[in-house]
PDB file of C-alpha atoms and ligand atoms in Angstrom:
ATOM      1  CA  MET Q  98     126.405 114.561  83.300  1.00  0.00           C
ATOM      2  CA  PRO Q  99     128.494 115.211  86.483  1.00  0.00           C
ATOM      3  CA  GLU Q 100     126.663 114.170  89.649  1.00  0.00           C
ATOM      4  CA  GLN Q 101     126.268 117.783  90.962  1.00  0.00           C
ATOM      5  CA  ALA Q 102     125.482 119.548  87.753  1.00  0.00           C
ATOM      6  CA  LYS Q 103     122.336 121.429  88.222  1.00  0.00           C
ATOM      7  CA  ILE Q 104     120.166 122.590  85.402  1.00  0.00           C
ATOM      8  CA  SER Q 105     118.095 125.809  85.798  1.00  0.00           C
ATOM      9  CA  ALA Q 106     115.441 126.908  83.450  1.00  0.00           C
ATOM     10  CA  SER Q 107     117.550 129.601  81.860  1.00  0.00           C
ATOM     11  CA  ARG Q 108     119.084 127.233  79.223  1.00  0.00           C
ATOM     12  CA  PRO Q 109     117.099 127.033  76.067  1.00  0.00           C
ATOM     13  CA  THR Q 110     114.625 124.199  75.817  1.00  0.00           C
ATOM     14  CA  ARG Q 111     114.839 121.929  72.714  1.00  0.00           C
ATOM     15  CA  ILE Q 112     111.782 119.659  72.593  1.00  0.00           C
ATOM     16  CA  SER Q 113     112.858 116.732  70.466  1.00  0.00           C
ATOM     17  CA  ASP Q 114     110.359 114.023  71.536  1.00  0.00           C
ATOM     18  CA  PRO Q 115     106.681 115.111  71.192  1.00  0.00           C
ATOM     19  CA  SER Q 116     105.627 111.996  73.358  1.00  0.00           C
ATOM     20  CA  ARG Q 117     107.366 113.868  76.172  1.00  0.00           C
ATOM     21  CA  GLN Q 118     104.965 116.712  76.063  1.00  0.00           C
ATOM     22  CA  ALA Q 119     102.139 114.572  77.458  1.00  0.00           C
ATOM     23  CA  ALA Q 120      99.567 116.134  79.680  1.00  0.00           C
ATOM     24  CA  GLY Q 121     100.209 113.428  82.309  1.00  0.00           C
ATOM     25  CA  ALA Q 122     100.545 109.763  82.861  1.00  0.00           C
ATOM     26  CA  THR Q 123      98.776 107.456  80.343  1.00  0.00           C
ATOM     27  CA  PRO Q 124      98.710 103.777  81.386  1.00  0.00           C
ATOM     28  CA  SER Q 125      97.749 101.574  78.553  1.00  0.00           C
ATOM     29  CA  GLY Q 126      94.016 101.283  77.971  1.00  0.00           C
ATOM     30  CA  ALA Q 127      93.399 104.894  79.614  1.00  0.00           C
ATOM     31  CA  THR Q 128      91.345 107.063  77.212  1.00  0.00           C
ATOM     32  CA  ASP Q 129      91.113 110.239  79.331  1.00  0.00           C
ATOM     33  CA  GLU Q 130      92.478 111.695  82.491  1.00  0.00           C
ATOM     34  CA  ARG Q 131      89.802 110.120  84.603  1.00  0.00           C
ATOM     35  CA  SER Q 132      90.518 106.587  83.257  1.00  0.00           C
ATOM     36  CA  ALA Q 133      94.205 107.223  83.520  1.00  0.00           C
ATOM     37  CA  ALA Q 134      93.971 108.178  87.366  1.00  0.00           C
ATOM     38  CA  GLN Q 135      91.684 105.015  87.907  1.00  0.00           C
ATOM     39  CA  ALA Q 136      94.310 102.671  86.135  1.00  0.00           C
ATOM     40  CA  VAL Q 137      97.105 104.153  88.140  1.00  0.00           C
ATOM     41  CA  ARG Q 138      95.240 103.793  91.400  1.00  0.00           C
ATOM     42  CA  GLN Q 139      94.273 100.111  90.550  1.00  0.00           C
ATOM     43  CA  MET Q 140      97.824  99.296  89.674  1.00  0.00           C
ATOM     44  CA  PHE Q 141      99.165 100.500  93.002  1.00  0.00           C
ATOM     45  CA  ASP Q 142      96.383  98.951  94.966  1.00  0.00           C
ATOM     46  CA  GLU Q 143      97.389  95.643  93.285  1.00  0.00           C
ATOM     47  CA  ILE Q 144     101.151  95.899  93.912  1.00  0.00           C
ATOM     48  CA  ALA Q 145     100.829  97.482  97.441  1.00  0.00           C
ATOM     49  CA  PRO Q 146     101.613  94.294  99.318  1.00  0.00           C
ATOM     50  CA  ARG Q 147     104.900  93.805  97.501  1.00  0.00           C
ATOM     51  CA  TYR Q 148     105.798  97.479  96.804  1.00  0.00           C
ATOM     52  CA  ASP Q 149     108.542  97.989  99.482  1.00  0.00           C
ATOM     53  CA  LEU Q 150     110.217  94.711  98.739  1.00  0.00           C
ATOM     54  CA  LEU Q 151     110.188  95.289  94.979  1.00  0.00           C
ATOM     55  CA  ASN Q 152     111.570  98.884  95.366  1.00  0.00           C
ATOM     56  CA  HIS Q 153     114.544  97.751  97.329  1.00  0.00           C
ATOM     57  CA  VAL Q 154     115.280  94.762  95.062  1.00  0.00           C
ATOM     58  CA  LEU Q 155     114.870  96.647  91.786  1.00  0.00           C
ATOM     59  CA  SER Q 156     116.851  99.842  92.901  1.00  0.00           C
ATOM     60  CA  MET Q 157     119.374  97.651  94.811  1.00  0.00           C
ATOM     61  CA  ASN Q 158     118.619  99.844  97.856  1.00  0.00           C
ATOM     62  CA  VAL Q 159     119.806 103.029  96.025  1.00  0.00           C
ATOM     63  CA  ASP Q 160     116.377 104.448  96.576  1.00  0.00           C
ATOM     64  CA  ARG Q 161     117.114 104.833 100.277  1.00  0.00           C
ATOM     65  CA  LEU Q 162     120.058 107.182  99.488  1.00  0.00           C
ATOM     66  CA  TRP Q 163     117.757 109.128  97.129  1.00  0.00           C
ATOM     67  CA  TRP Q 164     115.011 109.704  99.724  1.00  0.00           C
ATOM     68  CA  ARG Q 165     117.583 110.667 102.428  1.00  0.00           C
ATOM     69  CA  ARG Q 166     119.317 112.979 100.074  1.00  0.00           C
ATOM     70  CA  THR Q 167     116.093 114.697  99.160  1.00  0.00           C
ATOM     71  CA  ALA Q 168     115.055 115.036 102.593  1.00  0.00           C
ATOM     72  CA  ARG Q 169     118.386 116.618 103.754  1.00  0.00           C
ATOM     73  CA  THR Q 170     117.973 119.145 100.902  1.00  0.00           C
ATOM     74  CA  PHE Q 171     115.090 120.592 102.922  1.00  0.00           C
ATOM     75  CA  THR Q 172     116.831 120.620 106.396  1.00  0.00           C
ATOM     76  CA  HIS Q 173     116.283 124.396 106.614  1.00  0.00           C
ATOM     77  CA  ILE Q 174     112.576 123.862 106.539  1.00  0.00           C
ATOM     78  CA  LEU Q 175     112.405 120.517 108.425  1.00  0.00           C
ATOM     79  CA  SER Q 176     114.332 122.008 111.293  1.00  0.00           C
ATOM     80  CA  ARG Q 177     111.445 124.397 112.186  1.00  0.00           C
ATOM     81  CA  SER Q 178     108.946 122.885 114.579  1.00  0.00           C
ATOM     82  CA  ASP Q 179     106.134 124.980 113.149  1.00  0.00           C
ATOM     83  CA  ALA Q 180     106.730 123.710 109.540  1.00  0.00           C
ATOM     84  CA  ARG Q 181     103.871 121.922 107.765  1.00  0.00           C
ATOM     85  CA  VAL Q 182     105.266 119.405 105.328  1.00  0.00           C
ATOM     86  CA  LEU Q 183     103.249 117.382 102.610  1.00  0.00           C
ATOM     87  CA  ASP Q 184     104.554 114.154 101.292  1.00  0.00           C
ATOM     88  CA  LEU Q 185     102.577 113.922  97.958  1.00  0.00           C
ATOM     89  CA  CYS Q 186     101.938 110.470  96.480  1.00  0.00           C
ATOM     90  CA  ALA Q 187     103.463 109.058  99.712  1.00  0.00           C
ATOM     91  CA  GLY Q 188     102.493 105.482  99.175  1.00  0.00           C
ATOM     92  CA  THR Q 189     104.038 103.303 101.977  1.00  0.00           C
ATOM     93  CA  GLY Q 190     105.857 106.163 103.288  1.00  0.00           C
ATOM     94  CA  ASP Q 191     109.565 105.796 102.844  1.00  0.00           C
ATOM     95  CA  MET Q 192     109.954 109.539 101.854  1.00  0.00           C
ATOM     96  CA  SER Q 193     107.984 110.632 104.850  1.00  0.00           C
ATOM     97  CA  VAL Q 194     110.264 108.434 107.041  1.00  0.00           C
ATOM     98  CA  ALA Q 195     113.236 110.118 105.502  1.00  0.00           C
ATOM     99  CA  LEU Q 196     111.769 113.665 106.037  1.00  0.00           C
ATOM    100  CA  HIS Q 197     110.854 112.624 109.703  1.00  0.00           C
ATOM    101  CA  ALA Q 198     114.363 111.453 110.245  1.00  0.00           C
ATOM    102  CA  VAL Q 199     115.879 114.752 109.343  1.00  0.00           C
ATOM    103  CA  ALA Q 200     113.393 116.714 111.499  1.00  0.00           C
ATOM    104  CA  ALA Q 201     113.913 114.379 114.448  1.00  0.00           C
ATOM    105  CA  LYS Q 202     117.636 114.623 114.343  1.00  0.00           C
ATOM    106  CA  LEU Q 203     117.189 118.294 114.836  1.00  0.00           C
ATOM    107  CA  LYS Q 204     114.605 117.850 117.601  1.00  0.00           C
ATOM    108  CA  SER Q 205     112.048 119.497 115.430  1.00  0.00           C
ATOM    109  CA  ASN Q 206     108.264 118.754 115.568  1.00  0.00           C
ATOM    110  CA  ALA Q 207     107.599 119.762 111.937  1.00  0.00           C
ATOM    111  CA  ALA Q 208     104.087 118.274 111.011  1.00  0.00           C
ATOM    112  CA  ILE Q 209     104.345 115.743 108.150  1.00  0.00           C
ATOM    113  CA  CYS Q 210     101.310 114.636 106.271  1.00  0.00           C
ATOM    114  CA  ALA Q 211     101.501 111.678 103.881  1.00  0.00           C
ATOM    115  CA  LEU Q 212      99.116 111.854 101.120  1.00  0.00           C
ATOM    116  CA  ASP Q 213      98.036 109.172  98.612  1.00  0.00           C
ATOM    117  CA  PHE Q 214      94.905 108.088  96.834  1.00  0.00           C
ATOM    118  CA  SER Q 215      95.680 104.351  97.104  1.00  0.00           C
ATOM    119  CA  HIS Q 216      94.223 103.007 100.277  1.00  0.00           C
ATOM    120  CA  PRO Q 217      96.279  99.750 100.246  1.00  0.00           C
ATOM    121  CA  MET Q 218      99.436 101.714  99.706  1.00  0.00           C
ATOM    122  CA  LEU Q 219      98.724 103.918 102.872  1.00  0.00           C
ATOM    123  CA  GLN Q 220      97.692 100.825 104.736  1.00  0.00           C
ATOM    124  CA  HIS Q 221     100.896  99.018 104.042  1.00  0.00           C
ATOM    125  CA  GLY Q 222     102.811 102.115 105.271  1.00  0.00           C
ATOM    126  CA  LEU Q 223     100.655 102.428 108.516  1.00  0.00           C
ATOM    127  CA  ALA Q 224     103.248 100.976 110.927  1.00  0.00           C
ATOM    128  CA  LYS Q 225     105.877 103.425 109.667  1.00  0.00           C
ATOM    129  CA  TYR Q 226     103.354 106.373 109.963  1.00  0.00           C
ATOM    130  CA  ARG Q 227     102.132 105.402 113.429  1.00  0.00           C
ATOM    131  CA  ALA Q 228     105.641 104.975 114.874  1.00  0.00           C
ATOM    132  CA  ARG Q 229     106.533 108.464 113.838  1.00  0.00           C
ATOM    133  CA  LYS Q 230     103.298 110.377 114.319  1.00  0.00           C
ATOM    134  CA  ILE Q 231     103.144 111.030 110.569  1.00  0.00           C
ATOM    135  CA  GLN Q 232      99.624 111.828 109.398  1.00  0.00           C
ATOM    136  CA  PRO Q 233      98.300 109.564 106.571  1.00  0.00           C
ATOM    137  CA  LEU Q 234      95.655 111.120 104.403  1.00  0.00           C
ATOM    138  CA  GLU Q 235      93.824 109.394 101.562  1.00  0.00           C
ATOM    139  CA  ALA Q 236      93.247 111.971  98.836  1.00  0.00           C
ATOM    140  CA  ASP Q 237      93.889 112.839  95.306  1.00  0.00           C
ATOM    141  CA  ALA Q 238      96.988 115.015  94.524  1.00  0.00           C
ATOM    142  CA  LEU Q 239      94.920 116.771  91.797  1.00  0.00           C
ATOM    143  CA  GLN Q 240      92.267 117.944  94.419  1.00  0.00           C
ATOM    144  CA  LEU Q 241      94.180 118.572  97.674  1.00  0.00           C
ATOM    145  CA  PRO Q 242      92.082 118.912 100.718  1.00  0.00           C
ATOM    146  CA  LEU Q 243      94.302 121.614 101.979  1.00  0.00           C
ATOM    147  CA  ALA Q 244      93.861 125.360 102.433  1.00  0.00           C
ATOM    148  CA  GLU Q 245      95.583 127.768 100.061  1.00  0.00           C
ATOM    149  CA  SER Q 246      98.962 128.902 101.407  1.00  0.00           C
ATOM    150  CA  SER Q 247      98.930 126.391 104.185  1.00  0.00           C
ATOM    151  CA  THR Q 248     102.144 124.392 103.594  1.00  0.00           C
ATOM    152  CA  ASP Q 249     105.882 125.147 103.936  1.00  0.00           C
ATOM    153  CA  LEU Q 250     107.104 122.221 101.882  1.00  0.00           C
ATOM    154  CA  VAL Q 251     105.707 119.696  99.442  1.00  0.00           C
ATOM    155  CA  VAL Q 252     107.883 116.690  98.578  1.00  0.00           C
ATOM    156  CA  SER Q 253     107.036 114.057  96.094  1.00  0.00           C
ATOM    157  CA  ALA Q 254     109.086 110.887  95.444  1.00  0.00           C
ATOM    158  CA  PHE Q 255     108.257 108.726  92.324  1.00  0.00           C
ATOM    159  CA  GLY Q 256     104.711 109.771  92.608  1.00  0.00           C
ATOM    160  CA  PHE Q 257     104.301 113.052  90.559  1.00  0.00           C
ATOM    161  CA  ARG Q 258     105.154 111.169  87.209  1.00  0.00           C
ATOM    162  CA  ASN Q 259     101.868 109.056  87.735  1.00  0.00           C
ATOM    163  CA  LEU Q 260      99.515 112.186  87.835  1.00  0.00           C
ATOM    164  CA  ALA Q 261      97.014 112.185  85.067  1.00  0.00           C
ATOM    165  CA  ASN Q 262      97.828 115.957  84.398  1.00  0.00           C
ATOM    166  CA  TYR Q 263     101.222 117.363  85.343  1.00  0.00           C
ATOM    167  CA  ASP Q 264     100.354 121.140  84.904  1.00  0.00           C
ATOM    168  CA  ALA Q 265      97.287 120.590  87.126  1.00  0.00           C
ATOM    169  CA  GLY Q 266      99.485 118.816  89.672  1.00  0.00           C
ATOM    170  CA  LEU Q 267     101.968 121.786  89.721  1.00  0.00           C
ATOM    171  CA  ARG Q 268      99.204 124.239  90.070  1.00  0.00           C
ATOM    172  CA  GLU Q 269      97.838 122.445  92.944  1.00  0.00           C
ATOM    173  CA  ILE Q 270     101.078 122.217  94.731  1.00  0.00           C
ATOM    174  CA  PHE Q 271     101.540 125.950  94.144  1.00  0.00           C
ATOM    175  CA  ARG Q 272      98.178 126.730  95.504  1.00  0.00           C
ATOM    176  CA  VAL Q 273      98.749 125.000  98.890  1.00  0.00           C
ATOM    177  CA  LEU Q 274     102.329 126.266  99.365  1.00  0.00           C
ATOM    178  CA  LYS Q 275     102.897 129.463 101.463  1.00  0.00           C
ATOM    179  CA  PRO Q 276     104.708 132.249  99.618  1.00  0.00           C
ATOM    180  CA  GLY Q 277     108.270 131.281 100.017  1.00  0.00           C
ATOM    181  CA  GLY Q 278     107.347 127.662 100.302  1.00  0.00           C
ATOM    182  CA  GLU Q 279     109.340 125.082  98.526  1.00  0.00           C
ATOM    183  CA  VAL Q 280     108.605 121.970  96.437  1.00  0.00           C
ATOM    184  CA  GLY Q 281     110.906 118.990  95.647  1.00  0.00           C
ATOM    185  CA  ILE Q 282     109.984 116.469  93.089  1.00  0.00           C
ATOM    186  CA  LEU Q 283     112.228 113.246  93.101  1.00  0.00           C
ATOM    187  CA  ASP Q 284     111.757 111.151  90.109  1.00  0.00           C
ATOM    188  CA  PHE Q 285     113.408 108.892  87.619  1.00  0.00           C
ATOM    189  CA  SER Q 286     115.068 110.256  84.498  1.00  0.00           C
ATOM    190  CA  GLU Q 287     116.728 108.818  81.373  1.00  0.00           C
ATOM    191  CA  PRO Q 288     120.470 109.321  81.388  1.00  0.00           C
ATOM    192  CA  GLY Q 289     122.323 109.678  78.138  1.00  0.00           C
ATOM    193  CA  GLY Q 290     125.452 108.108  76.889  1.00  0.00           C
ATOM    194  CA  LEU Q 291     126.704 104.479  77.328  1.00  0.00           C
ATOM    195  CA  LEU Q 292     125.379 104.410  80.971  1.00  0.00           C
ATOM    196  CA  GLY Q 293     122.079 105.496  79.683  1.00  0.00           C
ATOM    197  CA  LYS Q 294     122.068 102.633  77.119  1.00  0.00           C
ATOM    198  CA  LEU Q 295     122.994 100.018  79.734  1.00  0.00           C
ATOM    199  CA  TYR Q 296     120.629 101.427  82.303  1.00  0.00           C
ATOM    200  CA  GLY Q 297     117.966 101.719  79.618  1.00  0.00           C
ATOM    201  CA  PHE Q 298     118.443  97.850  78.905  1.00  0.00           C
ATOM    202  CA  TYR Q 299     118.100  97.116  82.595  1.00  0.00           C
ATOM    203  CA  PHE Q 300     115.004  99.437  83.063  1.00  0.00           C
ATOM    204  CA  ARG Q 301     113.110  98.357  79.947  1.00  0.00           C
ATOM    205  CA  ARG Q 302     113.940  94.514  79.702  1.00  0.00           C
ATOM    206  CA  VAL Q 303     115.203  93.231  83.086  1.00  0.00           C
ATOM    207  CA  LEU Q 304     113.261  95.351  85.563  1.00  0.00           C
ATOM    208  CA  PRO Q 305     109.779  94.498  84.100  1.00  0.00           C
ATOM    209  CA  ARG Q 306     110.566  90.880  84.270  1.00  0.00           C
ATOM    210  CA  ILE Q 307     111.742  90.865  87.940  1.00  0.00           C
ATOM    211  CA  GLY Q 308     108.860  93.013  88.847  1.00  0.00           C
ATOM    212  CA  THR Q 309     106.255  90.927  87.282  1.00  0.00           C
ATOM    213  CA  LEU Q 310     107.847  87.806  88.875  1.00  0.00           C
ATOM    214  CA  ILE Q 311     107.802  89.118  92.419  1.00  0.00           C
ATOM    215  CA  SER Q 312     104.455  91.104  92.204  1.00  0.00           C
ATOM    216  CA  GLY Q 313     102.493  89.061  89.703  1.00  0.00           C
ATOM    217  CA  ALA Q 314     101.409  92.285  88.215  1.00  0.00           C
ATOM    218  CA  ARG Q 315     102.768  92.457  84.724  1.00  0.00           C
ATOM    219  CA  SER Q 316     101.280  95.824  83.556  1.00  0.00           C
ATOM    220  CA  ALA Q 317     102.687  97.721  86.535  1.00  0.00           C
ATOM    221  CA  TYR Q 318     106.285  97.065  85.741  1.00  0.00           C
ATOM    222  CA  GLU Q 319     105.822  97.656  81.951  1.00  0.00           C
ATOM    223  CA  TYR Q 320     104.176 100.906  82.801  1.00  0.00           C
ATOM    224  CA  LEU Q 321     107.122 102.038  84.964  1.00  0.00           C
ATOM    225  CA  PRO Q 322     109.819 102.516  82.007  1.00  0.00           C
ATOM    226  CA  ALA Q 323     107.052 103.791  79.730  1.00  0.00           C
ATOM    227  CA  SER Q 324     106.011 106.333  82.253  1.00  0.00           C
ATOM    228  CA  VAL Q 325     109.520 107.580  82.753  1.00  0.00           C
ATOM    229  CA  HIS Q 326     110.022 107.819  78.900  1.00  0.00           C
ATOM    230  CA  LYS Q 327     106.828 109.924  78.677  1.00  0.00           C
ATOM    231  CA  PHE Q 328     107.673 112.147  81.554  1.00  0.00           C
ATOM    232  CA  PRO Q 329     108.955 115.661  80.506  1.00  0.00           C
ATOM    233  CA  ALA Q 330     112.856 115.805  80.140  1.00  0.00           C
ATOM    234  CA  PRO Q 331     114.304 118.119  82.815  1.00  0.00           C
ATOM    235  CA  GLN Q 332     114.390 121.309  80.699  1.00  0.00           C
ATOM    236  CA  GLN Q 333     110.698 120.831  79.768  1.00  0.00           C
ATOM    237  CA  MET Q 334     109.660 120.021  83.360  1.00  0.00           C
ATOM    238  CA  LEU Q 335     111.480 123.143  84.576  1.00  0.00           C
ATOM    239  CA  ALA Q 336     109.658 125.239  81.991  1.00  0.00           C
ATOM    240  CA  ARG Q 337     106.411 123.757  83.158  1.00  0.00           C
ATOM    241  CA  MET Q 338     107.202 124.546  86.758  1.00  0.00           C
ATOM    242  CA  GLU Q 339     107.834 128.170  85.788  1.00  0.00           C
ATOM    243  CA  ALA Q 340     104.637 128.278  83.903  1.00  0.00           C
ATOM    244  CA  ALA Q 341     102.857 127.295  87.008  1.00  0.00           C
ATOM    245  CA  GLY Q 342     104.393 130.302  88.780  1.00  0.00           C
ATOM    246  CA  PHE Q 343     107.334 128.806  90.495  1.00  0.00           C
ATOM    247  CA  LYS Q 344     110.682 130.611  90.813  1.00  0.00           C
ATOM    248  CA  ASN Q 345     114.275 129.466  91.466  1.00  0.00           C
ATOM    249  CA  VAL Q 346     113.436 126.259  89.530  1.00  0.00           C
ATOM    250  CA  SER Q 347     116.343 123.585  89.250  1.00  0.00           C
ATOM    251  CA  TRP Q 348     117.044 119.992  88.647  1.00  0.00           C
ATOM    252  CA  THR Q 349     119.885 118.094  90.293  1.00  0.00           C
ATOM    253  CA  PRO Q 350     120.803 114.737  88.802  1.00  0.00           C
ATOM    254  CA  TYR Q 351     121.192 111.903  91.246  1.00  0.00           C
ATOM    255  CA  THR Q 352     123.362 108.769  90.494  1.00  0.00           C
ATOM    256  CA  PHE Q 353     124.549 109.816  86.972  1.00  0.00           C
ATOM    257  CA  GLY Q 354     121.017 111.028  86.167  1.00  0.00           C
ATOM    258  CA  ILE Q 355     119.082 107.930  86.600  1.00  0.00           C
ATOM    259  CA  ALA Q 356     116.977 109.940  89.079  1.00  0.00           C
ATOM    260  CA  GLY Q 357     116.991 113.639  89.972  1.00  0.00           C
ATOM    261  CA  LEU Q 358     115.389 116.246  92.208  1.00  0.00           C
ATOM    262  CA  TYR Q 359     113.325 119.185  90.809  1.00  0.00           C
ATOM    263  CA  ARG Q 360     113.217 122.056  93.174  1.00  0.00           C
ATOM    264  CA  ALA Q 361     111.431 125.387  93.124  1.00  0.00           C
ATOM    265  CA  THR Q 362     110.083 128.133  95.425  1.00  0.00           C
ATOM    266  CA  LYS Q 363     106.611 129.775  95.427  1.00  0.00           C
TER     267      LYS Q 363
HETATM  268  C1  LIG W 441     105.726 104.831  92.766  1.00  0.00           C
HETATM  269  S1  LIG W 441     104.634 105.116  94.143  1.00  0.00           S
HETATM  270  C2  LIG W 441     105.760 106.078  95.196  1.00  0.00           C
HETATM  271  C3  LIG W 441     105.593 105.981  96.649  1.00  0.00           C
HETATM  272  C4  LIG W 441     106.495 106.699  97.502  1.00  0.00           C
HETATM  273  N1  LIG W 441     106.413 108.096  97.406  1.00  0.00           N
HETATM  274  C5  LIG W 441     107.912 106.129  97.335  1.00  0.00           C
HETATM  275  O1  LIG W 441     108.822 106.901  97.107  1.00  0.00           O
HETATM  276  O2  LIG W 441     108.121 105.051  97.555  1.00  0.00           O
HETATM  277  C6  LIG W 441     103.522 106.393  93.484  1.00  0.00           C
HETATM  278  C7  LIG W 441     102.412 106.614  94.451  1.00  0.00           C
HETATM  279  O3  LIG W 441     101.585 107.736  93.911  1.00  0.00           O
HETATM  280  C8  LIG W 441     100.339 107.521  94.183  1.00  0.00           C
HETATM  281  N2  LIG W 441      99.599 108.401  93.336  1.00  0.00           N
HETATM  282  C9  LIG W 441      99.500 108.409  91.957  1.00  0.00           C
HETATM  283  N3  LIG W 441      98.736 109.328  91.496  1.00  0.00           N
HETATM  284  C10 LIG W 441      98.131 109.838  92.586  1.00  0.00           C
HETATM  285  C11 LIG W 441      97.120 110.875  92.759  1.00  0.00           C
HETATM  286  N4  LIG W 441      96.414 111.569  91.724  1.00  0.00           N
HETATM  287  N5  LIG W 441      96.851 111.342  93.971  1.00  0.00           N
HETATM  288  C12 LIG W 441      97.386 110.651  95.033  1.00  0.00           C
HETATM  289  N6  LIG W 441      98.271 109.703  94.944  1.00  0.00           N
HETATM  290  C13 LIG W 441      98.668 109.405  93.688  1.00  0.00           C
HETATM  291  C14 LIG W 441     100.116 106.075  93.967  1.00  0.00           C
HETATM  292  O4  LIG W 441      98.948 105.599  94.542  1.00  0.00           O
HETATM  293  C15 LIG W 441     101.506 105.475  94.623  1.00  0.00           C
HETATM  294  O5  LIG W 441     101.222 105.264  95.939  1.00  0.00           O
END
């Protein structure tokens, strides 16, 4: 698929893989949403010390381009000093840093809050947060401690896929956004064609081995390709966003569809 080809929800949805209609992330051993969330949190707690290093090694630094590109997409919001921005599932903060860089370049004082339920992940990002006056917040994305219609922009990078219930996550984002507020969900995808096959080999066979070697946590890097495979395909995700009440939904592939950005407006 060409790099800039955007998908909107108006195309018909063909659901070919029932496993992709999952309610949410299901790490191995999880039996319900509660145990799934617990397993996800435990996994990130465990890999937090090596998370940044692993991210850059495994993505060959392409992740930096993706965070920056996503942040630039929302320049029109970040340029406003009164904007309230939520980085959902912020982890060690690289998405927040990219959002802050766009705002700072425009001399905007947009308030950025970095929310995650893993204390060690936030802790490892603390130096980045403090240096930029980004507010870290330890909380669950499915129960946001934010008022209804209080936020101009919610961005989530590689985090939303880990929620135990995607529809509940979308509803919660919708609730906290102001009318006209926007959401951006950046996450991996599974490209098709020859590139998809080659990338699939790297993602399923090579990446888990390197990840396990550096982090010492085997399950986390086996969970990553499995979670991407279970995550709704773009058309299904767009349909779910519309069902949650969003409009102007679209998906823009990044780097031949290895990743992509979902956008929508409340
Ligand atoms: C793959 S990391 C992404 C971190 C960061 N956004 C980035 O781009 O590097 C996923 C993050 O989502 C967080 N997360 C998963 N489920 C969550 C939930 N229900 N509430 C809050 N954070 C959650 C994890 O703790 C983890 O830090």
